[in-house]
Amino acid sequence: MLLTRLFPLGLLLWLSSCSPYLHQPLRTTTARLGEETAVTAQLRQLPPPMEPIYVAVYKFRDQTGQYKPSEVGANWSTAVTQGGTSILLEALENSGWFIAVERENVSNLLNERRIIRNSRMQYRQVEDEESLLPPLLFAGIILEGGIISYDANVLTGGLGARYFGTGGSTEYRQDRVSVYLRAISTNTGQVLKTVYTSRTILSQAIDVGLFRFVSFQRLLEAETGFTYNEPSEIAVTEAIEKAVYFMVMEGLADSLWLTDPAYPLETERAVALFRSEQAEMAATNYLGRQYQPMSAIGSVAFGITPWRFQGDVPGADWSCGYDLSVSWQARPWLRTGLGLYYGHFVPRQHQQLGAVGFDWETAWRCLPNDRLSPLVVGGLGLLRATQQSDYDPPEVNHLSARIGLGAEFRIAPAVSIEAVGGYTYLFSDNLDLYENGRFNDMYWQTRLGLRIYLNDR
């Protein structure tokens, strides 16, 4: 039954994101310390500085002007936190590289110092050195910037199926928040360094329901599901902490500040990790997919091709063939070339037909700069029956046309794995010795192969 076929799909949807479902908040919880992000540990593992840097943060605020997206009516709540300054100050403290001086509410600090000084003078009735407060610390660097963008619904999608009131569905939405942070010298006003980080925010919903009549006047209805919205404050915190991390490492790479010479191994390890992450991010787009630009002039491919003949008589079965092709890369997304394949068909039960084929193949790579890309393949060719056959068809040569769909995954810049399924139509109807019906003979084929790109620069 179709219902039994849909059940595994619903079970798969439920198991794929069952963590929130199995940890439902059935009771209130007490207050606790705030959660740490994945970057907090990375900040604490930075090599120690030669000398901490005094910095001032006047304001690190929300510059997006965005409100929370709402499907019903207007929502006047801001999309991101307004406490960016407090988050930045904690990130600076966790890094161990900076000593922050109070500047956001410096007027309150000056008023309090004035009250203390006046009280001491009034108590002692005379101004002496003991009544004076120590001078305020000054910062050599001012940190400026803010949360500069919040993009809602950058990526949305879902999946669902329902049959006679039974089924389930899943939906997801991905938002994106971006942060800029810059360091300014208080001596010259020069902008020493600017860094940019971003973080995605995931929201998802899953539901499964049943609605059907089990008997006369008996209705069964059941439903379950959950929604999960990642806290935007966690995403903003992680983006700010990543900005502080990159500020330290880029300043270290440009010799703006130095690490403690007593920890050379920690410094080398941190710099190597930073360089690796920097190179990875340079090849990654805003959706998180890594770019691998195609610069080859050609390629050579070989693989295994299972195929199944479909003619005018029953008894056809799957058999195996082999292929070899040489292609020219006309464009990063388009290649064309000559292919050779050899194998045996099973057009009829217990009978084999040896065949060798040539075709001119053209393939369209839908995502030329991605590691994983869909493939659309088409071509015209010639199928020739060989003497290694159990019977002799009336015609030796048969023209053919082929079309297929598949995927290509680049395991290295010059090596990829291909999987393609397709259909080949012959322009004749007597390969199996019978001519019957409106359609000519044809065969289905799948292919698993390895492609090596030539002169990949």
Coordinates of C-alpha atoms in Angstrom, one line a residue:
M1 CA 0.0 0.0 0.0
L2 CA 1.1 3.6 -0.6
L3 CA 0.5 4.3 3.1
T4 CA 3.2 1.8 4.1
R5 CA 5.5 3.4 1.6
L6 CA 5.0 6.9 3.0
F7 CA 5.6 5.7 6.6
P8 CA 9.4 5.4 6.2
L9 CA 9.5 8.9 4.7
G10 CA 7.7 10.4 7.7
L11 CA 9.9 8.4 10.1
L12 CA 13.0 9.7 8.3
L13 CA 11.8 13.3 8.5
W14 CA 11.1 12.9 12.2
L15 CA 14.5 11.2 13.0
S16 CA 16.5 13.7 11.0
S17 CA 15.7 16.5 13.5
C18 CA 14.4 14.7 16.6
S19 CA 16.6 16.3 19.2
P20 CA 14.2 19.2 20.1
Y21 CA 11.3 16.7 20.0
L22 CA 13.0 14.4 22.6
H23 CA 14.0 17.3 24.8
Q24 CA 10.7 19.2 25.2
P25 CA 10.6 21.8 28.1
L26 CA 8.0 20.1 30.4
R27 CA 8.9 22.3 33.4
T28 CA 10.5 25.6 34.2
T29 CA 14.3 25.9 34.7
T30 CA 16.4 27.9 37.0
A31 CA 18.8 30.6 36.0
R32 CA 22.2 29.6 34.8
L33 CA 25.3 30.9 33.2
G34 CA 25.1 32.0 29.6
E35 CA 25.9 29.4 26.9
E36 CA 29.3 29.5 25.2
T37 CA 29.6 29.3 21.5
A38 CA 31.9 27.2 19.3
V39 CA 34.3 30.2 19.0
T40 CA 34.6 30.9 22.7
A41 CA 37.1 28.0 23.1
Q42 CA 39.0 29.2 20.0
L43 CA 39.4 32.7 21.6
R44 CA 40.7 31.2 24.9
Q45 CA 43.3 29.1 23.0
L46 CA 45.0 32.1 21.4
P47 CA 48.7 32.4 22.2
P48 CA 49.3 34.9 25.0
P49 CA 50.4 38.4 24.0
M50 CA 53.7 40.0 24.9
E51 CA 51.7 42.8 26.6
P52 CA 47.9 43.2 26.8
I53 CA 46.5 46.0 24.7
Y54 CA 44.3 48.8 26.2
V55 CA 41.3 49.4 24.1
A56 CA 38.2 51.6 24.3
V57 CA 34.7 50.6 23.0
Y58 CA 32.4 53.6 22.9
K59 CA 29.5 51.9 21.2
F60 CA 29.0 48.7 19.2
R61 CA 25.4 48.8 18.2
D62 CA 22.8 47.4 15.9
Q63 CA 23.0 49.3 12.6
T64 CA 20.5 47.2 10.7
G65 CA 17.2 48.8 11.6
Q66 CA 15.6 45.4 11.1
Y67 CA 12.6 44.1 12.9
K68 CA 11.7 40.5 13.5
P69 CA 10.0 39.0 10.4
S70 CA 6.4 38.2 11.2
E71 CA 3.8 36.3 9.1
V72 CA 0.9 37.9 10.9
G73 CA 0.7 41.7 11.4
A74 CA 3.5 44.0 12.3
N75 CA 6.3 43.2 14.8
W76 CA 8.2 46.0 16.4
S77 CA 10.7 43.8 18.2
T78 CA 14.2 44.2 16.7
A79 CA 15.7 41.3 14.8
V80 CA 19.0 41.3 16.6
T81 CA 20.2 42.2 20.1
Q82 CA 20.8 45.8 21.2
G83 CA 23.6 44.7 23.6
G84 CA 26.4 44.4 21.1
T85 CA 28.8 46.5 23.3
S86 CA 28.4 44.1 26.2
I87 CA 29.0 41.1 24.0
L88 CA 32.1 42.6 22.5
L89 CA 33.6 43.5 25.9
E90 CA 33.2 39.9 27.1
A91 CA 34.8 38.6 23.9
L92 CA 37.7 40.9 24.4
E93 CA 38.1 39.7 28.0
N94 CA 37.9 36.0 26.9
S95 CA 40.7 36.5 24.3
G96 CA 43.2 37.5 26.9
W97 CA 44.7 40.1 24.5
F98 CA 42.8 43.2 25.4
I99 CA 42.1 45.3 28.6
A100 CA 39.0 47.2 28.0
V101 CA 38.4 50.7 29.6
E102 CA 34.9 52.0 30.2
R103 CA 33.8 54.4 27.6
E104 CA 30.2 53.6 26.7
N105 CA 28.9 55.3 29.8
V106 CA 31.9 57.4 30.7
S107 CA 29.7 60.3 31.9
N108 CA 28.4 58.1 34.7
L109 CA 32.0 57.2 35.6
L110 CA 33.1 60.8 35.6
N111 CA 30.1 61.8 37.8
E112 CA 30.9 59.1 40.3
R113 CA 34.5 60.2 40.5
R114 CA 33.4 63.8 41.0
I115 CA 31.2 62.7 43.9
I116 CA 34.0 60.8 45.5
R117 CA 36.4 63.7 45.2
N118 CA 33.9 66.2 46.6
S119 CA 33.1 63.9 49.5
R120 CA 36.7 63.5 50.4
M121 CA 37.4 67.2 50.2
Q122 CA 34.4 68.0 52.3
Y123 CA 35.4 65.4 54.9
R124 CA 39.0 66.5 55.1
Q125 CA 38.3 70.2 54.7
V126 CA 41.4 70.5 52.6
E127 CA 42.6 69.2 49.3
D128 CA 45.7 67.0 49.6
E129 CA 47.2 64.1 47.7
E130 CA 45.2 61.5 49.6
S131 CA 41.9 63.0 48.4
L132 CA 42.9 62.7 44.8
L133 CA 41.8 59.7 42.7
P134 CA 44.3 57.9 40.5
P135 CA 44.0 59.0 36.8
L136 CA 41.8 57.2 34.4
L137 CA 43.4 54.7 32.1
F138 CA 43.6 55.7 28.4
A139 CA 43.4 53.4 25.4
G140 CA 45.9 53.2 22.6
I141 CA 43.2 51.7 20.3
I142 CA 39.6 52.4 19.8
L143 CA 37.3 49.6 18.6
E144 CA 34.4 50.7 16.4
G145 CA 31.9 48.9 14.1
G146 CA 28.6 47.2 14.7
I147 CA 26.0 44.7 13.5
I148 CA 25.7 46.0 9.9
S149 CA 23.1 43.7 8.3
Y150 CA 20.4 41.2 9.1
D151 CA 19.1 39.3 6.0
A152 CA 15.9 37.3 6.5
N153 CA 14.9 34.3 4.4
V154 CA 18.3 33.9 2.7
L155 CA 17.5 30.3 2.1
T156 CA 14.1 28.6 2.5
G157 CA 12.7 25.2 1.6
G158 CA 10.8 22.1 2.7
L159 CA 9.6 18.7 2.0
G160 CA 6.3 17.0 2.5
A161 CA 3.9 14.2 1.4
R162 CA 0.3 13.4 2.3
Y163 CA -2.0 10.6 1.2
F164 CA -5.6 10.3 2.2
G165 CA -5.1 12.6 5.2
T166 CA -1.8 10.9 6.4
G167 CA 1.6 12.4 6.0
G168 CA 4.1 14.9 7.2
S169 CA 6.2 17.9 6.2
T170 CA 9.3 19.8 7.1
E171 CA 10.2 23.4 6.5
Y172 CA 13.3 25.4 7.1
R173 CA 14.5 29.0 6.9
Q174 CA 18.0 30.4 7.1
D175 CA 18.7 34.1 8.1
R176 CA 22.1 35.8 8.1
V177 CA 23.7 38.4 10.4
S178 CA 26.9 40.3 9.6
V179 CA 29.4 42.1 11.8
Y180 CA 32.2 44.6 11.1
L181 CA 34.9 45.5 13.6
R182 CA 37.7 48.0 13.1
A183 CA 40.7 49.1 15.2
I184 CA 41.7 52.8 15.2
S185 CA 45.0 54.2 16.6
T186 CA 44.3 57.0 19.1
N187 CA 47.7 58.5 18.3
T188 CA 47.2 59.1 14.5
G189 CA 43.5 58.2 13.9
Q190 CA 44.6 55.6 11.4
V191 CA 42.4 52.6 10.8
L192 CA 44.8 49.8 11.6
K193 CA 42.6 46.8 10.7
T194 CA 39.0 46.0 9.6
V195 CA 37.5 42.6 9.8
Y196 CA 34.2 41.2 8.6
T197 CA 32.3 38.1 9.9
S198 CA 28.9 36.6 9.3
R199 CA 26.8 33.9 10.9
T200 CA 23.6 32.1 9.7
I201 CA 20.5 31.6 11.9
L202 CA 18.5 28.4 11.4
S203 CA 14.7 27.9 11.9
Q204 CA 12.9 24.7 11.1
A205 CA 9.5 23.1 11.7
I206 CA 8.5 19.4 11.4
D207 CA 5.0 18.0 11.7
V208 CA 3.4 14.6 11.1
G209 CA -0.4 14.0 11.1
L210 CA -3.1 11.4 10.6
F211 CA -6.7 12.2 9.7
R212 CA -8.9 9.4 8.4
F213 CA -12.1 7.4 9.0
V214 CA -11.3 4.0 10.5
S215 CA -14.9 2.9 10.3
F216 CA -18.4 4.2 10.0
Q217 CA -18.7 7.4 12.2
R218 CA -15.3 6.7 13.7
L219 CA -12.7 9.3 13.0
L220 CA -9.0 9.0 13.9
E221 CA -7.0 12.2 14.2
A222 CA -3.5 12.6 15.5
E223 CA -0.7 15.0 15.0
T224 CA 2.7 15.9 16.4
G225 CA 5.6 18.1 15.6
F226 CA 7.9 20.9 16.7
T227 CA 9.5 24.1 15.6
Y228 CA 13.1 25.2 16.4
N229 CA 14.4 28.8 16.2
E230 CA 18.0 29.3 16.8
P231 CA 18.5 32.3 19.2
S232 CA 19.7 35.3 17.3
E233 CA 21.7 36.4 20.3
I234 CA 23.8 33.2 20.1
A235 CA 24.5 33.9 16.4
V236 CA 25.5 37.6 17.1
T237 CA 27.7 36.5 20.0
E238 CA 29.5 34.0 17.8
A239 CA 30.0 36.5 15.0
I240 CA 31.4 39.1 17.3
E241 CA 33.8 36.5 18.9
K242 CA 34.9 35.5 15.5
A243 CA 35.6 39.1 14.6
V244 CA 37.8 39.5 17.7
Y245 CA 39.6 36.3 16.8
F246 CA 40.3 37.5 13.3
M247 CA 41.3 41.0 14.6
V248 CA 44.0 39.4 16.8
M249 CA 45.3 37.0 14.1
E250 CA 45.4 39.6 11.3
G251 CA 47.1 42.1 13.5
L252 CA 49.6 39.4 14.5
A253 CA 50.2 38.6 10.8
D254 CA 50.8 42.3 10.0
S255 CA 53.0 42.8 13.1
L256 CA 50.7 45.3 14.7
W257 CA 51.2 43.4 18.0
L258 CA 53.3 40.5 19.2
T259 CA 52.9 37.3 21.1
D260 CA 54.8 36.2 24.1
P261 CA 58.2 34.8 22.8
A262 CA 58.0 32.1 25.5
Y263 CA 55.2 30.3 23.5
P264 CA 56.6 29.8 19.9
L265 CA 54.9 26.5 19.2
E266 CA 51.5 27.9 20.2
T267 CA 52.0 30.9 18.0
E268 CA 53.0 28.8 14.9
R269 CA 50.0 26.5 15.4
A270 CA 47.6 29.4 15.7
V271 CA 49.0 31.2 12.6
A272 CA 48.8 27.9 10.6
L273 CA 45.2 27.4 11.6
F274 CA 44.4 31.0 10.8
R275 CA 46.0 30.8 7.3
S276 CA 44.1 27.5 6.6
E277 CA 40.8 29.0 7.6
Q278 CA 41.5 32.2 5.6
A279 CA 42.2 30.2 2.5
E280 CA 39.0 28.2 3.0
M281 CA 36.9 31.2 3.4
A282 CA 38.3 32.8 0.3
A283 CA 36.8 29.9 -1.7
T284 CA 33.4 29.9 0.1
N285 CA 30.3 31.8 -1.1
Y286 CA 27.7 33.4 1.1
L287 CA 25.7 30.1 1.2
G288 CA 28.6 28.2 2.7
R289 CA 29.5 26.3 -0.5
Q290 CA 33.1 26.1 -1.5
Y291 CA 34.2 27.3 -4.9
Q292 CA 36.5 25.1 -7.0
P293 CA 36.8 27.1 -10.3
M294 CA 37.1 25.0 -13.5
S295 CA 40.2 25.8 -15.4
A296 CA 41.0 22.5 -17.2
I297 CA 41.3 22.3 -21.0
G298 CA 40.1 18.7 -21.2
S299 CA 39.5 15.5 -19.4
V300 CA 39.8 11.7 -19.6
A301 CA 37.1 9.5 -18.1
F302 CA 36.6 5.7 -17.7
G303 CA 33.9 3.8 -15.8
I304 CA 31.5 0.9 -15.5
T305 CA 28.1 1.0 -17.3
P306 CA 25.4 -1.4 -16.3
W307 CA 22.6 -1.3 -19.0
R308 CA 19.3 -3.0 -19.7
F309 CA 17.9 -3.6 -23.1
Q310 CA 14.2 -2.9 -23.8
G311 CA 12.9 -4.3 -27.1
D312 CA 9.9 -6.1 -28.5
V313 CA 10.3 -9.5 -26.7
P314 CA 10.3 -10.2 -23.0
G315 CA 13.3 -11.7 -21.1
A316 CA 15.7 -8.7 -21.3
D317 CA 18.0 -8.4 -18.3
W318 CA 20.8 -6.2 -16.9
S319 CA 24.3 -6.6 -18.2
C320 CA 27.6 -4.7 -17.8
G321 CA 29.7 -2.6 -20.1
Y322 CA 32.8 -0.4 -19.9
D323 CA 33.5 3.0 -21.3
L324 CA 36.3 5.4 -22.0
S325 CA 36.0 9.0 -23.2
V326 CA 38.1 12.0 -24.0
S327 CA 36.5 15.5 -23.7
W328 CA 37.3 19.1 -24.4
Q329 CA 36.3 21.7 -21.8
A330 CA 34.7 24.3 -24.0
R331 CA 33.4 26.3 -21.0
P332 CA 33.7 25.8 -17.2
W333 CA 30.1 24.6 -17.4
L334 CA 30.2 22.8 -20.8
R335 CA 32.3 19.9 -22.1
T336 CA 32.1 17.9 -25.3
G337 CA 34.0 14.9 -26.6
L338 CA 34.2 11.4 -28.1
G339 CA 33.3 8.3 -26.1
L340 CA 33.9 4.6 -26.6
Y341 CA 32.0 1.8 -24.8
Y342 CA 32.0 -2.0 -25.0
G343 CA 29.9 -4.7 -23.4
H344 CA 27.1 -7.3 -23.9
F345 CA 23.3 -6.8 -24.0
V346 CA 20.8 -9.4 -23.0
P347 CA 17.9 -8.6 -25.4
R348 CA 16.3 -12.0 -24.9
Q349 CA 16.5 -14.6 -22.2
H350 CA 19.8 -16.6 -22.2
Q351 CA 21.0 -14.8 -25.3
Q352 CA 23.7 -12.1 -25.4
L353 CA 24.6 -9.5 -28.0
G354 CA 28.1 -8.1 -28.0
A355 CA 28.3 -4.5 -28.9
V356 CA 30.8 -1.7 -29.3
G357 CA 29.6 1.9 -29.5
F358 CA 30.9 5.4 -30.3
D359 CA 29.2 8.6 -29.5
W360 CA 29.8 12.3 -29.4
E361 CA 28.8 13.4 -25.9
T362 CA 28.0 16.8 -24.5
A363 CA 27.7 17.4 -20.8
W364 CA 26.4 20.5 -19.0
R365 CA 27.7 21.0 -15.5
C366 CA 24.9 23.0 -13.7
L367 CA 27.2 24.4 -10.9
P368 CA 30.6 24.7 -12.5
N369 CA 32.3 26.2 -9.4
D370 CA 31.0 23.8 -6.8
R371 CA 32.4 20.5 -5.7
L372 CA 29.1 18.8 -6.2
S373 CA 27.1 19.6 -9.3
P374 CA 24.2 18.1 -11.2
L375 CA 25.0 16.9 -14.7
V376 CA 22.8 16.9 -17.9
V377 CA 24.3 14.6 -20.6
G378 CA 23.3 14.1 -24.2
G379 CA 24.8 12.8 -27.3
L380 CA 24.5 11.1 -30.7
G381 CA 26.3 7.8 -31.5
L382 CA 26.7 4.6 -33.4
L383 CA 26.1 1.1 -31.9
R384 CA 27.8 -1.8 -33.7
A385 CA 27.1 -5.4 -33.1
T386 CA 30.2 -7.6 -32.7
Q387 CA 30.8 -11.3 -33.6
Q388 CA 30.8 -12.2 -29.9
S389 CA 27.0 -12.7 -30.0
D390 CA 24.6 -15.6 -29.7
Y391 CA 22.7 -14.4 -32.8
D392 CA 23.3 -12.2 -35.8
P393 CA 21.0 -9.1 -36.1
P394 CA 20.0 -8.2 -39.7
E395 CA 21.8 -4.8 -39.3
V396 CA 25.2 -4.4 -37.8
N397 CA 25.2 -0.6 -37.3
H398 CA 22.5 1.3 -35.4
L399 CA 22.4 5.0 -34.9
S400 CA 21.4 6.2 -31.4
A401 CA 20.6 9.2 -29.3
R402 CA 21.2 9.4 -25.6
I403 CA 20.2 11.7 -22.7
G404 CA 20.9 11.3 -19.1
L405 CA 20.9 13.0 -15.6
G406 CA 23.4 12.6 -12.9
A407 CA 25.9 14.3 -10.5
E408 CA 29.6 14.9 -10.4
F409 CA 31.7 15.3 -7.2
R410 CA 35.2 16.7 -7.3
I411 CA 37.3 14.8 -4.7
A412 CA 40.3 16.8 -5.8
P413 CA 40.9 19.8 -8.0
A414 CA 41.7 17.5 -11.0
V415 CA 39.8 14.4 -10.1
S416 CA 36.1 13.8 -9.8
I417 CA 33.6 10.9 -9.5
E418 CA 30.5 10.8 -11.8
A419 CA 27.2 8.9 -11.4
V420 CA 24.8 9.2 -14.4
G421 CA 21.6 7.5 -15.3
G422 CA 20.3 7.7 -18.8
Y423 CA 18.3 6.4 -21.7
T424 CA 19.5 5.6 -25.2
Y425 CA 17.1 5.5 -28.2
L426 CA 18.0 3.5 -31.3
F427 CA 16.9 4.6 -34.8
S428 CA 16.1 1.0 -35.7
D429 CA 13.8 -1.7 -34.3
N430 CA 15.4 -5.0 -35.3
L431 CA 18.3 -5.3 -32.9
D432 CA 16.4 -8.1 -31.2
L433 CA 15.3 -9.6 -34.5
Y434 CA 11.8 -8.4 -34.1
E435 CA 10.0 -5.3 -35.4
N436 CA 6.9 -4.5 -33.5
G437 CA 5.0 -1.5 -32.1
R438 CA 5.4 2.2 -32.6
F439 CA 8.7 2.6 -30.8
N440 CA 12.2 1.5 -31.7
D441 CA 14.5 -0.6 -29.5
M442 CA 16.1 1.3 -26.6
Y443 CA 18.1 0.6 -23.5
W444 CA 18.5 2.1 -20.0
Q445 CA 21.9 2.6 -18.6
T446 CA 23.7 3.8 -15.5
R447 CA 27.3 4.8 -15.2
L448 CA 29.8 5.1 -12.4
G449 CA 33.1 6.5 -13.4
L450 CA 36.2 8.5 -12.6
R451 CA 37.2 11.7 -14.5
I452 CA 40.7 13.2 -14.6
Y453 CA 41.0 16.8 -15.7
L454 CA 44.0 17.8 -17.8
N455 CA 46.1 20.9 -17.4
D456 CA 44.1 22.0 -14.3
R457 CA 45.9 25.2 -13.4

